[in-house]
Structures are given as structure tokens and as C-alpha cells.
């Protein structure tokens, strides 16, 4: 049987050159701009159109834009949205003795989203739900900190998703304060911020 050639290992030139080449990479990198983000100590702003946590928006008088149509839930490929609609009932919200009764107007449509949940264990933040929403009730914020140590707390309720009341808004239920159905439908209110 013929002798196999013996492995002589790296040549002297390779032994000298390899460390120089290796440290060359190290030194070049030392003077480059650092790209590591120091999260969570430093939080950098996201891109303006980043898809983060959802928000349920309001009209300028505080009424909810969501009309409980469930189109967002049907559009969701991850089955992450649960909506239960209910009728808006114009009229008093308390009886003659001042006790609360099941009536009131929460949105400017016929119906409103009585129950609205988004399950962030399922949501892939694709944005198809906000595309489907006919009233722009549902949009996405830039908020991305959606981790938690409890599964239950990652199912966001309507109260977690509703936009805060801004100055000039009233907590629903209340009447349509800015005009009739058409005004809300077109979003044209004289003297009101939108
Ligand atoms: S962003 Fe996508 S996955 Fe998340 S709730 Fe909307 S449609 Fe569903
Ligand atoms: S958020 Fe929009 S699409 Fe979803 S139920 Fe409300 S109005 Fe309909």
C-alpha cells in the first residue's frame, strides 16, 4: 500500500499572516459606528409606519368609531380578534330613580363594539385588520412592548385598546354631539378637530 502524504500543518508564512489578518478585522471594526441598540435601557423611535399595538379611535366628541361590524375579525389571518356588536340605544342611561339602564349611544353608527378583544399571543401584526376597517376605527400605534409573563394579560380588552379621551371629548354613552349620521360618515364637523 502506498504511503499517505503527511499533513505538514500551516506554513510559516500562514502562521505569521493569519493573526495579522484576524486582528486587522478586529481593528477595522473597532473604529466603525456601533449599531448595537442598548434596549431596554435606550429605546429608539420606530419607523413612522411601524405596526405596533392597535388602537380603537374616537370621534372628536368622544364617541367610538367602531361600529361592531366584525370586518376586522373576518380579515384576520391569525384569528386574533373577537368582536361582539350591540345596538346603540338613544335615550336616558338611567331610570327615574337614577339607576343605570341598558341603553345609551357609544358610537355614531347603529351598532357599537360591546366586546372587543385582540389576542397578542396570536397577532402577527400584519395590519390586514386595519385595512378592512370601514370607519378607520382601528389603527396601529408604534408601541412594540407587547411581552408579558402571563398569557391572560396578552388578550387586550376594549378598555386597553380605546384611545384616551382628549380635551373636549366626553365619555360615552352620550348623544351625537357633532351633527347627524352624514356628518360623522363624512367626518366633516364645523370647528371640530379630528
Ligand atoms: S395585525 Fe394581522 S394578525 Fe394582528 S389582529 Fe390584525 S389582522 Fe390579525
Ligand atoms: S374595528 Fe372597524 S372593522 Fe373592526 S368591528 Fe370595529 S368598525 Fe368593524
Coordinates of N, CA, C and O and ligand atoms in Angstrom, one line a residue:
X1 N 0.8 -1.2 0.0 CA 0.0 0.0 0.0 C 0.9 1.2 0.0 O 1.9 1.3 0.7
X2 N 0.5 2.2 -0.9 CA 1.3 3.5 -1.0 C 1.2 4.3 0.3 O 0.1 4.3 0.9
X3 N 2.3 5.0 0.7 CA 2.3 5.8 1.9 C 1.4 7.1 1.6 O 1.5 7.7 0.6
X4 N 0.6 7.5 2.6 CA -0.2 8.7 2.5 C 0.7 9.9 2.8 O 1.6 9.8 3.6
X5 N 0.5 11.0 2.0 CA 1.4 12.2 2.3 C 1.1 12.7 3.7 O -0.1 12.8 4.1
X6 N 2.1 13.1 4.5 CA 1.9 13.6 5.8 C 1.4 15.0 5.8 O 1.9 15.8 5.0
X7 N 0.4 15.3 6.7 CA -0.1 16.7 6.9 C 1.0 17.5 7.6 O 1.4 17.2 8.7
X8 N 1.6 18.5 6.9 CA 2.7 19.3 7.5 C 2.2 20.4 8.3 O 3.0 21.1 8.9
X9 N 0.8 20.7 8.3 CA 0.3 21.9 9.0 C 0.5 23.2 8.3 O 1.1 23.2 7.2
X10 N 0.1 24.3 8.9 CA 0.3 25.6 8.2 C 1.7 25.9 8.0 O 2.6 25.6 8.8
X11 N 2.0 26.6 6.9 CA 3.3 27.0 6.6 C 3.7 28.2 7.5 O 2.9 28.8 8.2
X12 N 5.0 28.5 7.5 CA 5.5 29.6 8.4 C 4.8 30.9 8.0 O 4.4 31.7 8.8
X13 N 4.6 31.1 6.6 CA 4.0 32.3 6.2 C 2.6 32.4 6.7 O 2.1 33.5 7.1
X14 N 1.9 31.3 6.6 CA 0.5 31.3 7.1 C 0.4 31.5 8.6 O -0.4 32.3 9.1
X15 N 1.4 31.0 9.3 CA 1.4 31.2 10.8 C 1.6 32.6 11.2 O 1.1 33.1 12.1
X16 N 2.4 33.3 10.4 CA 2.6 34.8 10.6 C 1.5 35.6 10.2 O 1.1 36.6 10.8
X17 N 1.0 35.3 9.0 CA 0.0 36.2 8.4 C -1.4 36.1 9.0 O -2.1 37.1 9.1
X18 N -1.8 34.9 9.4 CA -3.2 34.7 9.8 C -3.6 35.6 11.0 O -4.6 36.2 11.0
X19 N -2.7 35.6 12.1 CA -3.1 36.5 13.2 C -3.2 38.0 12.8 O -4.1 38.7 13.2
X20 N -2.3 38.4 11.8 CA -2.3 39.8 11.4 C -3.7 40.1 10.7 O -4.3 41.1 10.9
X21 N -4.1 39.1 9.8 CA -5.3 39.3 9.1 C -6.5 39.3 10.1 O -7.4 40.1 10.0
X22 N -6.5 38.4 11.1 CA -7.6 38.3 12.1 C -7.7 39.6 12.9 O -8.8 40.2 13.0
X23 N -6.5 40.1 13.4 CA -6.6 41.3 14.2 C -6.9 42.5 13.3 O -7.5 43.5 13.8
X24 N -6.6 42.4 12.1 CA -7.0 43.5 11.1 C -8.5 43.7 11.1 O -9.0 44.9 11.2
X25 N -9.2 42.6 11.1 CA -10.7 42.7 11.1 C -11.1 43.4 12.4 O -12.0 44.2 12.5
X26 N -10.5 42.9 13.5 CA -10.9 43.5 14.8 C -10.6 45.0 14.9 O -11.5 45.7 15.3
X27 N -9.5 45.4 14.4 CA -9.1 46.8 14.5 C -10.0 47.7 13.6 O -10.5 48.8 14.0
X28 N -10.3 47.1 12.4 CA -11.2 47.9 11.5 C -12.6 48.1 12.1 O -13.2 49.1 12.1
X29 N -13.1 47.0 12.8 CA -14.4 47.1 13.4 C -14.5 48.0 14.6 O -15.5 48.6 14.8
X30 N -13.3 48.1 15.3 CA -13.3 49.0 16.5 C -13.6 50.4 16.1 O -14.2 51.2 17.0
X31 N -13.3 50.9 14.9 CA -13.5 52.3 14.6 C -14.8 52.5 13.8 O -15.0 53.6 13.3
X32 N -15.6 51.5 13.6 CA -16.8 51.6 12.9 C -17.9 52.1 13.9 O -17.8 51.9 15.1
X33 N -19.0 52.7 13.3 CA -20.1 53.2 14.1 C -20.7 51.9 14.8 O -21.0 50.9 14.1
X34 N -21.0 52.1 16.1 CA -21.7 51.0 16.8 C -23.2 50.9 16.4 O -23.9 51.9 16.4
X35 N -23.6 49.7 16.0 CA -25.0 49.6 15.6 C -25.8 48.8 16.6 O -27.0 48.7 16.5
X36 N -25.2 48.3 17.7 CA -25.9 47.6 18.7 C -26.9 48.5 19.4 O -26.4 49.6 19.9
X37 N -28.1 48.2 19.6 CA -29.1 49.0 20.3 C -29.1 48.6 21.8 O -29.2 47.4 22.0
X38 N -29.0 49.5 22.7 CA -28.9 49.2 24.1 C -30.3 49.1 24.7 O -30.6 49.7 25.7
X39 N -31.2 48.3 24.0 CA -32.5 48.1 24.5 C -32.5 47.1 25.7 O -31.7 46.2 25.6
X40 N -33.2 47.3 26.8 CA -34.2 48.3 27.0 C -33.8 49.5 27.7 O -34.6 50.4 28.0
X41 N -32.5 49.7 27.9 CA -32.0 51.0 28.6 C -32.3 52.2 27.7 O -32.7 53.2 28.1
X42 N -32.0 52.0 26.4 CA -32.3 53.1 25.5 C -33.3 52.6 24.4 O -33.1 51.6 23.8
X43 N -34.4 53.4 24.3 CA -35.4 53.0 23.4 C -35.4 53.9 22.2 O -35.6 55.1 22.4
X44 N -35.1 53.4 21.0 CA -35.0 54.2 19.8 C -36.4 54.4 19.2 O -37.2 53.4 19.3
X45 N -36.7 55.5 18.6 CA -38.0 55.6 17.9 C -38.1 54.6 16.7 O -37.1 54.3 16.1
X46 N -39.3 54.1 16.5 CA -39.5 53.2 15.4 C -39.7 54.0 14.1 O -39.8 55.2 14.1
X47 N -39.8 53.3 13.0 CA -40.2 54.0 11.7 C -41.6 54.5 11.9 O -42.4 53.9 12.6
X48 N -42.0 55.6 11.2 CA -43.3 56.2 11.5 C -44.5 55.2 11.2 O -45.5 55.3 11.9
X49 N -44.3 54.3 10.2 CA -45.4 53.4 9.9 C -45.2 52.0 10.5 O -45.9 51.1 10.0
X50 N -44.4 51.9 11.5 CA -44.2 50.6 12.2 C -45.5 50.1 12.7 O -46.4 50.8 13.2
X51 N -45.8 48.8 12.6 CA -47.0 48.2 13.0 C -46.8 47.7 14.5 O -46.2 46.7 14.7
X52 N -47.4 48.5 15.4 CA -47.4 48.1 16.8 C -48.8 47.8 17.3 O -49.7 47.5 16.6
X53 N -48.9 48.0 18.6 CA -50.2 47.7 19.3 C -51.3 48.5 18.6 O -51.1 49.6 18.1
X54 N -52.5 47.9 18.6 CA -53.7 48.5 17.9 C -54.3 49.6 18.8 O -54.0 49.6 20.0
X55 N -55.1 50.4 18.2 CA -55.8 51.5 18.9 C -57.2 51.6 18.3 O -57.4 51.6 17.1
X56 N -58.2 51.7 19.2 CA -59.6 51.9 18.8 C -59.8 53.4 18.9 O -59.8 54.0 20.0
X57 N -60.1 54.1 17.8 CA -60.1 55.5 17.8 C -61.5 56.1 18.2 O -62.5 55.4 18.1
X58 N -61.6 57.4 18.5 CA -62.8 58.1 18.8 C -63.0 59.2 17.9 O -62.1 59.8 17.3
X59 N -64.3 59.6 17.8 CA -64.6 60.9 17.1 C -64.3 62.0 18.1 O -64.0 61.8 19.3
X60 N -64.2 63.3 17.5 CA -63.8 64.4 18.4 C -64.7 64.7 19.6 O -64.3 65.4 20.5
X61 N -65.9 64.1 19.6 CA -66.8 64.3 20.8 C -66.6 63.1 21.8 O -67.3 63.1 22.8
X62 N -65.8 62.2 21.5 CA -65.5 61.0 22.4 C -66.3 59.8 22.0 O -65.9 58.7 22.6
X63 N -67.2 59.8 21.1 CA -67.9 58.6 20.7 C -66.9 57.7 20.0 O -65.9 58.2 19.3
X64 N -67.2 56.4 20.1 CA -66.2 55.4 19.5 C -66.5 55.3 18.0 O -67.6 55.4 17.5
X65 N -65.4 55.2 17.2 CA -65.6 55.0 15.7 C -66.0 53.6 15.4 O -66.5 53.3 14.3
X66 N -65.7 52.6 16.2 CA -66.0 51.2 15.9 C -67.5 51.0 15.9 O -68.2 51.4 16.9
X67 N -68.0 50.4 14.9 CA -69.5 50.1 14.8 C -69.7 48.6 14.9 O -70.8 48.2 14.6
X68 N -68.8 47.9 15.4 CA -69.0 46.5 15.7 C -69.3 45.6 14.6 O -70.1 44.6 14.7
X69 N -68.8 45.9 13.4 CA -69.2 45.2 12.2 C -68.4 43.9 12.0 O -68.8 43.0 11.2
X70 N -67.4 43.7 12.7 CA -66.6 42.4 12.7 C -65.7 42.2 11.5 O -65.2 41.1 11.3
X71 N -65.7 43.2 10.6 CA -64.9 43.0 9.4 C -63.4 42.8 9.7 O -62.7 42.0 9.0
X72 N -62.9 43.4 10.7 CA -61.5 43.2 11.1 C -61.3 41.8 11.6 O -60.3 41.2 11.2
X73 N -62.3 41.2 12.3 CA -62.1 39.9 12.8 C -62.1 38.9 11.6 O -61.3 37.9 11.6
X74 N -63.0 39.1 10.6 CA -63.0 38.3 9.4 C -61.7 38.4 8.6 O -61.3 37.4 8.0
X75 N -61.1 39.5 8.6 CA -59.9 39.7 7.8 C -58.7 39.2 8.4 O -57.7 38.9 7.7
X76 N -58.7 38.9 9.7 CA -57.5 38.5 10.4 C -57.1 37.1 10.1 O -57.9 36.1 10.3
X77 N -55.9 36.9 9.5 CA -55.5 35.5 9.2 C -55.1 34.7 10.4 O -55.0 33.5 10.3
X78 N -54.9 35.3 11.5 CA -54.5 34.6 12.7 C -55.6 34.3 13.7 O -55.4 33.8 14.8
X79 N -56.8 34.8 13.3 CA -58.0 34.6 14.2 C -57.7 35.2 15.6 O -58.0 34.6 16.6
X80 N -57.2 36.4 15.6 CA -56.7 37.0 16.8 C -57.8 38.0 17.4 O -57.6 38.5 18.5
X81 N -58.8 38.4 16.6 CA -59.7 39.4 17.0 C -61.1 38.8 17.4 O -61.6 37.9 16.6
X82 N -61.7 39.2 18.4 CA -63.0 38.8 18.8 C -63.9 40.0 19.0 O -63.5 40.9 19.8
X83 N -65.0 40.1 18.3 CA -65.9 41.3 18.4 C -67.3 40.8 18.7 O -67.8 39.9 18.0
X84 N -67.9 41.5 19.6 CA -69.4 41.3 19.7 C -70.0 42.7 19.6 O -69.8 43.6 20.4
X85 N -70.9 42.9 18.6 CA -71.6 44.2 18.4 C -72.9 44.2 19.2 O -73.4 43.2 19.6
X86 N -73.3 45.4 19.5 CA -74.6 45.6 20.1 C -75.2 46.9 19.6 O -74.6 47.8 19.0
X87 N -76.6 47.0 19.8 CA -77.3 48.2 19.3 C -77.0 49.4 20.1 O -77.0 49.3 21.4
X88 N -76.8 50.6 19.5 CA -76.8 51.8 20.2 C -78.3 52.2 20.5 O -79.1 52.1 19.6
X89 N -78.6 52.5 21.7 CA -80.0 52.8 22.1 C -80.0 54.3 22.6 O -79.6 54.5 23.7
X90 N -80.5 55.2 21.7 CA -80.6 56.6 22.2 C -81.6 56.6 23.3 O -82.6 55.9 23.3
X91 N -81.4 57.5 24.2 CA -82.3 57.7 25.3 C -81.6 57.8 26.6 O -80.3 57.8 26.6
X92 N -82.3 57.9 27.7 CA -81.6 58.0 29.0 C -80.8 56.8 29.4 O -81.2 55.7 29.0
X93 N -79.7 57.0 30.1 CA -78.9 55.9 30.5 C -79.2 55.5 32.0 O -78.6 54.6 32.5
X94 N -80.1 56.3 32.6 CA -80.6 56.0 34.0 C -82.1 56.0 34.0 O -82.7 56.7 33.2
X95 N -82.7 55.2 34.9 CA -84.1 55.3 35.1 C -84.5 56.4 36.0 O -83.7 57.2 36.4
X96 N -85.8 56.5 36.3 CA -86.3 57.6 37.0 C -85.7 57.7 38.4 O -85.6 58.8 39.0
X97 N -85.2 56.6 38.9 CA -84.6 56.6 40.3 C -83.0 56.8 40.2 O -82.3 56.8 41.2
X98 N -82.6 57.1 38.9 CA -81.1 57.3 38.8 C -80.3 56.0 38.7 O -79.1 56.1 38.7
X99 N -81.0 54.9 38.6 CA -80.2 53.6 38.4 C -79.8 53.4 36.9 O -80.6 53.8 36.0
X100 N -78.6 52.9 36.7 CA -78.2 52.7 35.3 C -79.1 51.7 34.6 O -79.5 50.7 35.1
X101 N -79.4 52.0 33.3 CA -80.2 51.1 32.5 C -79.4 50.8 31.2 O -78.5 51.5 30.8
X102 N -79.7 49.6 30.6 CA -79.0 49.2 29.4 C -79.4 50.0 28.2 O -80.2 49.5 27.4
X103 N -78.9 51.2 28.1 CA -79.2 51.9 26.9 C -78.0 52.9 26.7 O -77.1 53.0 27.6
X104 N -78.1 53.7 25.7 CA -77.0 54.7 25.5 C -76.4 54.5 24.2 O -76.5 53.5 23.5
X105 N -75.7 55.6 23.8 CA -75.0 55.6 22.5 C -73.5 55.6 22.7 O -73.0 56.5 23.4
X106 N -72.8 54.7 22.1 CA -71.4 54.6 22.3 C -70.6 54.9 21.0 O -69.5 55.3 21.0
X107 N -71.3 54.7 19.9 CA -70.7 55.1 18.6 C -71.6 55.9 17.8 O -72.8 56.1 18.1
X108 N -71.2 56.3 16.6 CA -72.0 57.2 15.7 C -72.8 56.3 14.7 O -73.6 56.9 13.9
X109 N -72.7 55.0 14.8 CA -73.5 54.2 13.9 C -74.7 53.5 14.6 O -75.1 54.0 15.6
X110 N -75.3 52.5 13.9 CA -76.4 51.8 14.5 C -75.9 51.0 15.7 O -76.6 50.8 16.7
X111 N -74.7 50.4 15.5 CA -74.2 49.5 16.5 C -72.8 49.9 17.0 O -72.2 50.8 16.4
X112 N -72.3 49.3 18.0 CA -71.0 49.6 18.5 C -70.4 48.3 19.0 O -71.0 47.3 19.0
X113 N -69.1 48.3 19.2 CA -68.4 47.1 19.6 C -68.5 46.9 21.1 O -67.8 47.6 21.9
X114 N -69.5 46.1 21.6 CA -69.7 45.9 23.0 C -68.5 45.2 23.6 O -68.0 45.5 24.7
X115 N -68.1 44.1 22.9 CA -66.9 43.4 23.3 C -65.9 43.5 22.2 O -66.2 43.3 21.0
X116 N -64.7 43.8 22.5 CA -63.6 43.9 21.5 C -62.3 43.4 22.1 O -61.8 44.0 23.1
X117 N -61.8 42.3 21.6 CA -60.5 41.8 22.2 C -59.5 41.5 21.0 O -59.9 41.1 19.9
X118 N -58.3 41.7 21.3 CA -57.2 41.3 20.4 C -56.3 40.4 21.2 O -55.8 40.8 22.3
X119 N -56.0 39.2 20.7 CA -55.1 38.3 21.3 C -53.7 38.4 20.8 O -53.4 38.0 19.7
X120 N -52.9 39.0 21.6 CA -51.5 39.3 21.1 C -50.6 38.0 21.2 O -49.4 38.1 20.8
X121 N -51.1 36.9 21.6 CA -50.4 35.6 21.5 C -50.5 35.1 20.1 O -49.7 34.3 19.7
X122 N -51.6 35.6 19.4 CA -51.8 35.1 18.0 C -51.4 36.2 17.0 O -51.0 35.8 15.9
X123 N -51.6 37.4 17.3 CA -51.5 38.5 16.3 C -50.0 38.5 15.8 O -49.1 38.4 16.5
X124 N -50.0 38.6 14.4 CA -48.7 38.7 13.8 C -48.4 40.1 13.2 O -47.5 40.3 12.5
X125 N -49.2 41.1 13.7 CA -49.0 42.5 13.4 C -48.9 42.8 11.9 O -48.2 43.6 11.4
X126 N -49.8 42.0 11.1 CA -49.7 42.2 9.7 C -50.5 43.4 9.2 O -50.2 43.9 8.1
X127 N -51.4 43.9 9.9 CA -52.2 45.1 9.5 C -53.4 44.8 8.6 O -54.0 45.8 8.2
X128 N -53.7 43.6 8.3 CA -54.9 43.4 7.5 C -56.2 43.8 8.1 O -57.1 44.2 7.4
X129 N -56.2 43.8 9.4 CA -57.5 44.2 10.1 C -57.7 45.7 9.9 O -58.8 46.1 9.7
X130 N -56.6 46.5 10.0 CA -56.8 47.9 9.9 C -57.2 48.3 8.4 O -57.9 49.3 8.2
X131 N -56.7 47.5 7.5 CA -57.1 47.8 6.1 C -58.6 47.5 5.9 O -59.3 48.1 5.1
X132 N -59.1 46.5 6.6 CA -60.5 46.1 6.5 C -61.5 47.0 7.2 O -62.7 47.0 6.8
X133 N -61.0 47.8 8.1 CA -62.0 48.6 8.9 C -62.6 49.7 8.1 O -61.9 50.6 7.6
X134 N -63.9 49.8 8.0 CA -64.6 50.8 7.1 C -64.6 52.2 7.7 O -64.9 53.1 7.0
X135 N -64.4 52.3 9.0 CA -64.5 53.6 9.7 C -63.2 54.2 10.2 O -63.2 55.2 10.9
X136 N -62.1 53.5 9.9 CA -60.8 53.9 10.5 C -60.8 53.9 12.0 O -60.1 54.7 12.6
X137 N -61.7 53.1 12.5 CA -61.8 52.9 14.0 C -60.5 52.2 14.5 O -60.0 52.5 15.6
X138 N -60.0 51.3 13.7 CA -58.9 50.5 14.1 C -57.6 51.0 13.4 O -57.6 51.0 12.2
X139 N -56.6 51.4 14.1 CA -55.3 51.7 13.6 C -54.3 51.1 14.4 O -54.6 50.5 15.5
X140 N -53.0 51.2 14.0 CA -51.9 50.6 14.8 C -51.0 51.7 15.3 O -50.7 52.7 14.5
X141 N -50.6 51.6 16.5 CA -49.6 52.6 17.1 C -48.2 52.1 16.9 O -48.0 51.0 16.3
X142 N -47.2 52.8 17.3 CA -45.8 52.4 17.2 C -45.4 51.6 18.5 O -44.2 51.3 18.6
X143 N -46.3 51.3 19.4 CA -45.9 50.7 20.6 C -45.6 49.2 20.4 O -46.4 48.5 19.8
X144 N -44.4 48.8 20.7 CA -44.0 47.4 20.4 C -43.7 46.5 21.6 O -43.4 45.4 21.5
X145 N -43.8 47.1 22.8 CA -43.5 46.3 24.0 C -44.7 45.5 24.4 O -45.5 45.9 25.2
X146 N -44.9 44.3 23.8 CA -46.1 43.5 24.0 C -45.7 42.2 24.7 O -46.5 41.2 24.5
X147 N -44.6 42.1 25.3 CA -44.3 40.9 26.0 C -44.8 40.9 27.4 O -45.0 41.9 28.0
X148 N -45.1 39.7 28.0 CA -45.6 39.6 29.4 C -45.3 38.2 29.8 O -45.0 37.3 29.0
X149 N -45.5 38.0 31.1 CA -45.2 36.6 31.7 C -46.5 35.9 31.9 O -46.6 34.9 32.6
X150 N -47.7 36.5 31.5 CA -48.9 35.8 31.7 C -49.7 35.8 30.4 O -49.8 36.8 29.7
X151 N -50.2 34.7 30.0 CA -51.0 34.5 28.7 C -52.2 35.4 28.8 O -52.6 36.1 27.8
X152 N -52.9 35.4 29.9 CA -54.2 36.1 30.0 C -54.0 37.6 29.8 O -54.8 38.3 29.1
X153 N -52.9 38.2 30.2 CA -52.7 39.6 30.1 C -52.4 40.0 28.7 O -52.4 41.2 28.3
X154 N -52.1 39.1 27.8 CA -51.8 39.4 26.4 C -53.1 39.4 25.5 O -53.0 39.5 24.3
X155 N -54.2 39.1 26.2 CA -55.5 39.3 25.5 C -56.0 40.7 25.9 O -56.5 40.9 27.0
X156 N -55.9 41.6 25.0 CA -56.2 43.0 25.3 C -57.7 43.2 25.1 O -58.3 42.8 24.1
X157 N -58.3 43.8 26.1 CA -59.8 44.1 26.1 C -60.0 45.5 25.4 O -59.0 46.3 25.2
X158 N -61.2 45.8 25.2 CA -61.6 47.1 24.6 C -61.0 48.3 25.4 O -60.5 49.2 24.9
X159 N -61.1 48.1 26.7 CA -60.6 49.2 27.6 C -59.1 49.4 27.4 O -58.6 50.5 27.6
X160 N -58.4 48.4 27.1 CA -56.9 48.5 26.9 C -56.6 49.2 25.5 O -55.5 49.7 25.3
X161 N -57.5 49.0 24.6 CA -57.3 49.4 23.2 C -57.9 50.8 22.8 O -57.4 51.4 21.9
X162 N -58.9 51.2 23.6 CA -59.5 52.5 23.3 C -58.6 53.7 23.4 O -57.8 53.8 24.4
X163 N -58.6 54.6 22.5 CA -57.8 55.8 22.6 C -58.3 56.6 23.8 O -59.5 56.6 24.2
X164 N -57.3 57.3 24.5 CA -57.7 58.1 25.7 C -58.6 59.3 25.3 O -58.6 59.7 24.1
X165 N -59.4 59.7 26.2 CA -60.3 60.9 26.0 C -59.4 62.1 26.0 O -58.7 62.4 26.9
X166 N -59.5 62.9 24.9 CA -58.7 64.1 24.8 C -59.6 65.3 25.3 O -60.8 65.1 25.4
X167 N -59.0 66.5 25.5 CA -59.8 67.6 25.9 C -60.9 67.9 24.9 O -60.7 67.8 23.7
X168 N -62.1 68.1 25.5 CA -63.2 68.4 24.6 C -64.0 67.1 24.3 O -65.1 67.2 23.8
X169 N -63.5 65.9 24.7 CA -64.3 64.7 24.5 C -65.0 64.3 25.7 O -64.6 64.7 26.9
X170 N -66.2 63.7 25.5 CA -67.0 63.2 26.7 C -67.0 61.7 26.7 O -67.1 61.1 25.6
X171 N -67.0 61.1 27.9 CA -67.0 59.7 28.0 C -68.4 59.2 27.5 O -69.4 59.6 28.0
X172 N -68.5 58.3 26.5 CA -69.7 57.7 26.1 C -70.3 56.8 27.3 O -69.5 56.4 28.1
X173 N -71.6 56.6 27.3 CA -72.6 56.9 26.3 C -73.1 58.3 26.3 O -73.2 58.9 27.4
X174 N -73.3 58.9 25.2 CA -73.9 60.2 25.0 C -74.4 60.4 23.6 O -74.1 59.6 22.7
X175 N -75.2 61.4 23.4 CA -75.7 61.6 22.0 C -74.6 62.0 21.0 O -73.5 62.4 21.4
X176 N -75.0 62.0 19.8 CA -74.0 62.5 18.7 C -74.0 64.0 18.9 O -75.0 64.7 18.6
X177 N -72.9 64.6 19.3 CA -72.8 66.0 19.6 C -72.3 66.8 18.4 O -72.3 68.0 18.5
X178 N -71.9 66.2 17.3 CA -71.3 66.9 16.3 C -72.1 67.0 15.0 O -71.7 67.6 14.0
X179 N -73.3 66.5 15.0 CA -74.1 66.6 13.8 C -74.9 65.3 13.6 O -75.1 64.5 14.6
X180 N -75.4 65.1 12.4 CA -76.2 63.9 12.1 C -75.3 62.8 11.6 O -74.1 62.9 11.5
X181 N -76.0 61.7 11.2 CA -75.2 60.5 10.7 C -74.3 60.8 9.6 O -73.1 60.4 9.5
X182 N -74.8 61.7 8.6 CA -74.0 62.0 7.4 C -72.7 62.8 7.8 O -71.7 62.5 7.2
X183 N -72.8 63.7 8.8 CA -71.6 64.4 9.2 C -70.5 63.5 9.8 O -69.4 63.6 9.5
X184 N -71.0 62.5 10.6 CA -70.0 61.5 11.1 C -69.5 60.7 10.0 O -68.3 60.4 9.9
X185 N -70.4 60.3 9.1 CA -70.0 59.4 8.0 C -68.9 60.0 7.1 O -67.9 59.4 6.7
X186 N -69.1 61.4 6.9 CA -68.1 62.1 6.1 C -66.9 62.6 6.9 O -65.9 63.1 6.3
X187 N -67.1 62.6 8.2 CA -66.1 63.2 9.1 C -65.9 64.7 8.9 O -64.8 65.2 9.0
X188 N -67.0 65.3 8.6 CA -67.0 66.8 8.4 C -67.7 67.5 9.5 O -69.0 67.5 9.5
X189 N -67.0 68.1 10.4 CA -67.6 68.8 11.5 C -67.1 70.2 11.6 O -65.9 70.4 11.6
X190 N -68.0 71.1 11.6 CA -67.6 72.5 11.7 C -66.9 72.8 13.0 O -67.5 72.6 14.0
X191 N -65.7 73.3 12.9 CA -65.0 73.8 14.1 C -64.5 72.7 15.0 O -64.0 72.9 16.1
X192 N -64.6 71.4 14.6 CA -64.1 70.3 15.5 C -62.8 69.7 14.9 O -62.6 69.6 13.8
X193 N -61.8 69.5 15.9 CA -60.6 68.8 15.5 C -60.9 67.3 15.2 O -61.7 66.7 15.9
X194 N -60.2 66.7 14.3 CA -60.4 65.3 14.0 C -59.2 64.4 14.3 O -58.1 64.9 14.0
Ligands
LIG1 S1 -52.5 42.7 12.7 FE1 -52.9 40.9 11.4 S2 -52.8 39.2 12.9 FE2 -52.9 41.0 14.1 S3 -55.1 41.3 14.6 FE3 -54.7 42.5 12.7 S4 -55.1 41.1 11.0 FE4 -54.9 39.8 12.9
LIG2 S1 -62.7 48.0 14.4 FE1 -63.5 48.5 12.4 S2 -63.7 46.6 11.3 FE2 -63.5 46.1 13.5 S3 -65.6 45.9 14.2 FE3 -64.9 48.0 14.6 S4 -65.6 49.1 12.8 FE4 -65.7 47.0 12.3

